[in-house]
Amino acid sequence: MSSPSRRSSSPESNIDGGSGSGSAGDERKRKRMLSNRESARRSRARKQQRMEELIAEASRLQAENKRVEAQIGAYTTELTKVDGENAVLRARHGELAGRLQALGGVLEIFQVAGAPVDIPEIPDPLLRPWQSPFAPQLATAGGMPDAFQF
């Protein structure tokens, strides 16, 4: 409800509804009120549009978060798998290193006993993983440059 001291702010009540004077002041006031209403309407429309944009952005970000969380889950699963394989390889390395050490001890015993021990040199690419086992073949097979050479 409006208070008795407030006048109606509708433009219809100001147009030809007064004392009939139609003064320039009343006309300016009416134009200003119409301008203010239009400005408020535009402001509400901008606010509504901004709200819709923010809601759309929030939805997009939530979808992206779900996608990233799924990707993190996949990476975590892969990491767990690789960690398991790494543990198996480390155990295998320890086993083979122990066997190699034991064989070295047996060879020492043979050498101390004076037994002739002829051990051929076997190139093992696993002892030098930074070198490609195919590098000598590529060099002789047509002069192709090494892919890891700078």
PDB file of C-alpha atoms in Angstrom:
ATOM      1  CA  MET A   1       0.000   0.000   0.000  1.00  0.00           C
ATOM      2  CA  SER A   2       1.158   3.504  -0.661  1.00  0.00           C
ATOM      3  CA  SER A   3       1.329   6.173   1.973  1.00  0.00           C
ATOM      4  CA  PRO A   4      -1.013   9.136   1.684  1.00  0.00           C
ATOM      5  CA  SER A   5       1.901  11.518   1.126  1.00  0.00           C
ATOM      6  CA  ARG A   6       3.121   9.629  -1.966  1.00  0.00           C
ATOM      7  CA  ARG A   7       1.671  10.382  -5.309  1.00  0.00           C
ATOM      8  CA  SER A   8       1.118   7.823  -7.991  1.00  0.00           C
ATOM      9  CA  SER A   9       4.207   7.402 -10.123  1.00  0.00           C
ATOM     10  CA  SER A  10       2.515   6.054 -13.201  1.00  0.00           C
ATOM     11  CA  PRO A  11       2.946   8.188 -16.289  1.00  0.00           C
ATOM     12  CA  GLU A  12      -0.760   8.012 -17.035  1.00  0.00           C
ATOM     13  CA  SER A  13      -1.583   9.853 -13.830  1.00  0.00           C
ATOM     14  CA  ASN A  14       0.795  12.660 -14.779  1.00  0.00           C
ATOM     15  CA  ILE A  15      -0.417  13.043 -18.347  1.00  0.00           C
ATOM     16  CA  ASP A  16      -3.358  15.413 -18.429  1.00  0.00           C
ATOM     17  CA  GLY A  17      -4.288  14.234 -14.952  1.00  0.00           C
ATOM     18  CA  GLY A  18      -3.084  17.281 -13.066  1.00  0.00           C
ATOM     19  CA  SER A  19      -4.600  20.669 -12.768  1.00  0.00           C
ATOM     20  CA  GLY A  20      -4.511  21.060 -16.507  1.00  0.00           C
ATOM     21  CA  SER A  21      -1.497  23.365 -16.426  1.00  0.00           C
ATOM     22  CA  GLY A  22       0.773  21.080 -18.534  1.00  0.00           C
ATOM     23  CA  SER A  23       3.773  23.073 -17.430  1.00  0.00           C
ATOM     24  CA  ALA A  24       7.285  22.401 -18.730  1.00  0.00           C
ATOM     25  CA  GLY A  25       8.383  21.222 -15.259  1.00  0.00           C
ATOM     26  CA  ASP A  26       5.761  18.492 -15.246  1.00  0.00           C
ATOM     27  CA  GLU A  27       6.818  17.414 -18.714  1.00  0.00           C
ATOM     28  CA  ARG A  28      10.504  17.206 -17.672  1.00  0.00           C
ATOM     29  CA  LYS A  29       9.528  15.229 -14.593  1.00  0.00           C
ATOM     30  CA  ARG A  30       7.463  12.810 -16.673  1.00  0.00           C
ATOM     31  CA  LYS A  31      10.314  12.341 -19.195  1.00  0.00           C
ATOM     32  CA  ARG A  32      12.799  11.797 -16.378  1.00  0.00           C
ATOM     33  CA  MET A  33      10.547   9.183 -14.775  1.00  0.00           C
ATOM     34  CA  LEU A  34      10.135   7.383 -18.093  1.00  0.00           C
ATOM     35  CA  SER A  35      13.897   7.513 -18.661  1.00  0.00           C
ATOM     36  CA  ASN A  36      14.539   6.170 -15.151  1.00  0.00           C
ATOM     37  CA  ARG A  37      12.078   3.325 -15.706  1.00  0.00           C
ATOM     38  CA  GLU A  38      13.710   2.403 -19.012  1.00  0.00           C
ATOM     39  CA  SER A  39      17.156   2.541 -17.419  1.00  0.00           C
ATOM     40  CA  ALA A  40      15.977   0.299 -14.553  1.00  0.00           C
ATOM     41  CA  ARG A  41      14.450  -2.122 -17.071  1.00  0.00           C
ATOM     42  CA  ARG A  42      17.734  -2.292 -19.006  1.00  0.00           C
ATOM     43  CA  SER A  43      19.649  -2.763 -15.755  1.00  0.00           C
ATOM     44  CA  ARG A  44      17.386  -5.662 -14.731  1.00  0.00           C
ATOM     45  CA  ALA A  45      17.814  -7.224 -18.189  1.00  0.00           C
ATOM     46  CA  ARG A  46      21.631  -6.945 -17.953  1.00  0.00           C
ATOM     47  CA  LYS A  47      21.545  -8.428 -14.470  1.00  0.00           C
ATOM     48  CA  GLN A  48      19.374 -11.320 -15.689  1.00  0.00           C
ATOM     49  CA  GLN A  49      21.664 -11.935 -18.671  1.00  0.00           C
ATOM     50  CA  ARG A  50      24.755 -11.901 -16.409  1.00  0.00           C
ATOM     51  CA  MET A  51      23.057 -14.358 -14.050  1.00  0.00           C
ATOM     52  CA  GLU A  52      22.296 -16.708 -16.953  1.00  0.00           C
ATOM     53  CA  GLU A  53      25.908 -16.447 -18.160  1.00  0.00           C
ATOM     54  CA  LEU A  54      27.203 -17.270 -14.672  1.00  0.00           C
ATOM     55  CA  ILE A  55      24.868 -20.259 -14.374  1.00  0.00           C
ATOM     56  CA  ALA A  56      26.047 -21.548 -17.764  1.00  0.00           C
ATOM     57  CA  GLU A  57      29.697 -21.038 -16.784  1.00  0.00           C
ATOM     58  CA  ALA A  58      29.126 -22.856 -13.482  1.00  0.00           C
ATOM     59  CA  SER A  59      27.598 -25.791 -15.362  1.00  0.00           C
ATOM     60  CA  ARG A  60      30.506 -25.848 -17.801  1.00  0.00           C
ATOM     61  CA  LEU A  61      33.054 -25.746 -14.973  1.00  0.00           C
ATOM     62  CA  GLN A  62      31.276 -28.549 -13.111  1.00  0.00           C
ATOM     63  CA  ALA A  63      31.373 -30.704 -16.251  1.00  0.00           C
ATOM     64  CA  GLU A  64      35.056 -29.899 -16.732  1.00  0.00           C
ATOM     65  CA  ASN A  65      35.761 -30.787 -13.088  1.00  0.00           C
ATOM     66  CA  LYS A  66      34.069 -34.166 -13.572  1.00  0.00           C
ATOM     67  CA  ARG A  67      36.149 -34.783 -16.682  1.00  0.00           C
ATOM     68  CA  VAL A  68      39.373 -33.833 -14.892  1.00  0.00           C
ATOM     69  CA  GLU A  69      38.480 -36.007 -11.890  1.00  0.00           C
ATOM     70  CA  ALA A  70      37.893 -38.953 -14.228  1.00  0.00           C
ATOM     71  CA  GLN A  71      41.227 -38.305 -15.914  1.00  0.00           C
ATOM     72  CA  ILE A  72      42.967 -38.130 -12.523  1.00  0.00           C
ATOM     73  CA  GLY A  73      41.349 -41.451 -11.608  1.00  0.00           C
ATOM     74  CA  ALA A  74      42.642 -43.021 -14.823  1.00  0.00           C
ATOM     75  CA  TYR A  75      46.134 -41.644 -14.198  1.00  0.00           C
ATOM     76  CA  THR A  76      46.046 -42.907 -10.616  1.00  0.00           C
ATOM     77  CA  THR A  77      45.085 -46.379 -11.835  1.00  0.00           C
ATOM     78  CA  GLU A  78      47.896 -46.316 -14.399  1.00  0.00           C
ATOM     79  CA  LEU A  79      50.367 -45.093 -11.762  1.00  0.00           C
ATOM     80  CA  THR A  80      49.378 -47.925  -9.433  1.00  0.00           C
ATOM     81  CA  LYS A  81      49.895 -50.407 -12.262  1.00  0.00           C
ATOM     82  CA  VAL A  82      53.309 -48.966 -13.154  1.00  0.00           C
ATOM     83  CA  ASP A  83      54.346 -48.896  -9.483  1.00  0.00           C
ATOM     84  CA  GLY A  84      53.460 -52.589  -9.220  1.00  0.00           C
ATOM     85  CA  GLU A  85      55.445 -53.417 -12.347  1.00  0.00           C
ATOM     86  CA  ASN A  86      58.352 -51.352 -11.024  1.00  0.00           C
ATOM     87  CA  ALA A  87      58.312 -53.283  -7.738  1.00  0.00           C
ATOM     88  CA  VAL A  88      58.386 -56.583  -9.656  1.00  0.00           C
ATOM     89  CA  LEU A  89      61.305 -55.355 -11.779  1.00  0.00           C
ATOM     90  CA  ARG A  90      63.223 -54.175  -8.703  1.00  0.00           C
ATOM     91  CA  ALA A  91      62.722 -57.572  -7.070  1.00  0.00           C
ATOM     92  CA  ARG A  92      63.860 -59.310 -10.258  1.00  0.00           C
ATOM     93  CA  HIS A  93      66.894 -57.010 -10.417  1.00  0.00           C
ATOM     94  CA  GLY A  94      67.802 -57.878  -6.832  1.00  0.00           C
ATOM     95  CA  GLU A  95      67.468 -61.578  -7.594  1.00  0.00           C
ATOM     96  CA  LEU A  96      69.610 -61.371 -10.725  1.00  0.00           C
ATOM     97  CA  ALA A  97      72.230 -59.221  -8.993  1.00  0.00           C
ATOM     98  CA  GLY A  98      72.489 -61.849  -6.237  1.00  0.00           C
ATOM     99  CA  ARG A  99      72.866 -64.641  -8.784  1.00  0.00           C
ATOM    100  CA  LEU A 100      75.523 -62.655 -10.654  1.00  0.00           C
ATOM    101  CA  GLN A 101      77.438 -62.075  -7.442  1.00  0.00           C
ATOM    102  CA  ALA A 102      77.252 -65.782  -6.620  1.00  0.00           C
ATOM    103  CA  LEU A 103      78.536 -66.686 -10.083  1.00  0.00           C
ATOM    104  CA  GLY A 104      81.357 -64.186  -9.665  1.00  0.00           C
ATOM    105  CA  GLY A 105      82.302 -65.958  -6.426  1.00  0.00           C
ATOM    106  CA  VAL A 106      82.317 -69.324  -8.188  1.00  0.00           C
ATOM    107  CA  LEU A 107      84.577 -67.904 -10.924  1.00  0.00           C
ATOM    108  CA  GLU A 108      86.986 -66.563  -8.310  1.00  0.00           C
ATOM    109  CA  ILE A 109      87.179 -70.010  -6.746  1.00  0.00           C
ATOM    110  CA  PHE A 110      88.002 -71.545 -10.150  1.00  0.00           C
ATOM    111  CA  GLN A 111      90.666 -68.894 -10.790  1.00  0.00           C
ATOM    112  CA  VAL A 112      92.236 -69.365  -7.320  1.00  0.00           C
ATOM    113  CA  ALA A 113      92.276 -73.124  -7.910  1.00  0.00           C
ATOM    114  CA  GLY A 114      94.177 -72.533 -11.130  1.00  0.00           C
ATOM    115  CA  ALA A 115      91.490 -73.768 -13.467  1.00  0.00           C
ATOM    116  CA  PRO A 116      91.503 -72.099 -16.844  1.00  0.00           C
ATOM    117  CA  VAL A 117      88.479 -69.853 -17.114  1.00  0.00           C
ATOM    118  CA  ASP A 118      87.687 -68.347 -20.485  1.00  0.00           C
ATOM    119  CA  ILE A 119      84.683 -66.012 -20.290  1.00  0.00           C
ATOM    120  CA  PRO A 120      83.748 -64.461 -23.610  1.00  0.00           C
ATOM    121  CA  GLU A 121      82.641 -60.834 -23.585  1.00  0.00           C
ATOM    122  CA  ILE A 122      78.917 -60.756 -24.241  1.00  0.00           C
ATOM    123  CA  PRO A 123      77.570 -57.350 -25.193  1.00  0.00           C
ATOM    124  CA  ASP A 124      74.514 -56.672 -23.090  1.00  0.00           C
ATOM    125  CA  PRO A 125      72.388 -53.688 -24.116  1.00  0.00           C
ATOM    126  CA  LEU A 126      70.678 -53.773 -20.723  1.00  0.00           C
ATOM    127  CA  LEU A 127      73.945 -52.737 -19.069  1.00  0.00           C
ATOM    128  CA  ARG A 128      73.967 -49.567 -21.179  1.00  0.00           C
ATOM    129  CA  PRO A 129      70.294 -48.588 -21.623  1.00  0.00           C
ATOM    130  CA  TRP A 130      71.170 -45.133 -22.944  1.00  0.00           C
ATOM    131  CA  GLN A 131      72.742 -46.721 -26.046  1.00  0.00           C
ATOM    132  CA  SER A 132      70.523 -48.135 -28.734  1.00  0.00           C
ATOM    133  CA  PRO A 133      71.269 -51.796 -29.465  1.00  0.00           C
ATOM    134  CA  PHE A 134      70.610 -51.023 -33.140  1.00  0.00           C
ATOM    135  CA  ALA A 135      73.008 -48.071 -33.461  1.00  0.00           C
ATOM    136  CA  PRO A 136      75.944 -50.091 -34.905  1.00  0.00           C
ATOM    137  CA  GLN A 137      73.599 -51.789 -37.376  1.00  0.00           C
ATOM    138  CA  LEU A 138      72.118 -48.482 -38.517  1.00  0.00           C
ATOM    139  CA  ALA A 139      75.531 -46.957 -39.003  1.00  0.00           C
ATOM    140  CA  THR A 140      76.574 -49.788 -41.311  1.00  0.00           C
ATOM    141  CA  ALA A 141      73.188 -50.238 -42.967  1.00  0.00           C
ATOM    142  CA  GLY A 142      73.181 -47.165 -45.126  1.00  0.00           C
ATOM    143  CA  GLY A 143      74.578 -44.392 -42.994  1.00  0.00           C
ATOM    144  CA  MET A 144      71.336 -43.401 -41.294  1.00  0.00           C
ATOM    145  CA  PRO A 145      71.984 -40.891 -38.479  1.00  0.00           C
ATOM    146  CA  ASP A 146      71.358 -41.894 -34.884  1.00  0.00           C
ATOM    147  CA  ALA A 147      67.925 -40.683 -33.771  1.00  0.00           C
ATOM    148  CA  PHE A 148      69.263 -39.652 -30.366  1.00  0.00           C
ATOM    149  CA  GLN A 149      72.209 -37.678 -31.705  1.00  0.00           C
ATOM    150  CA  PHE A 150      72.028 -33.884 -31.549  1.00  0.00           C
TER     151      PHE A 150
END
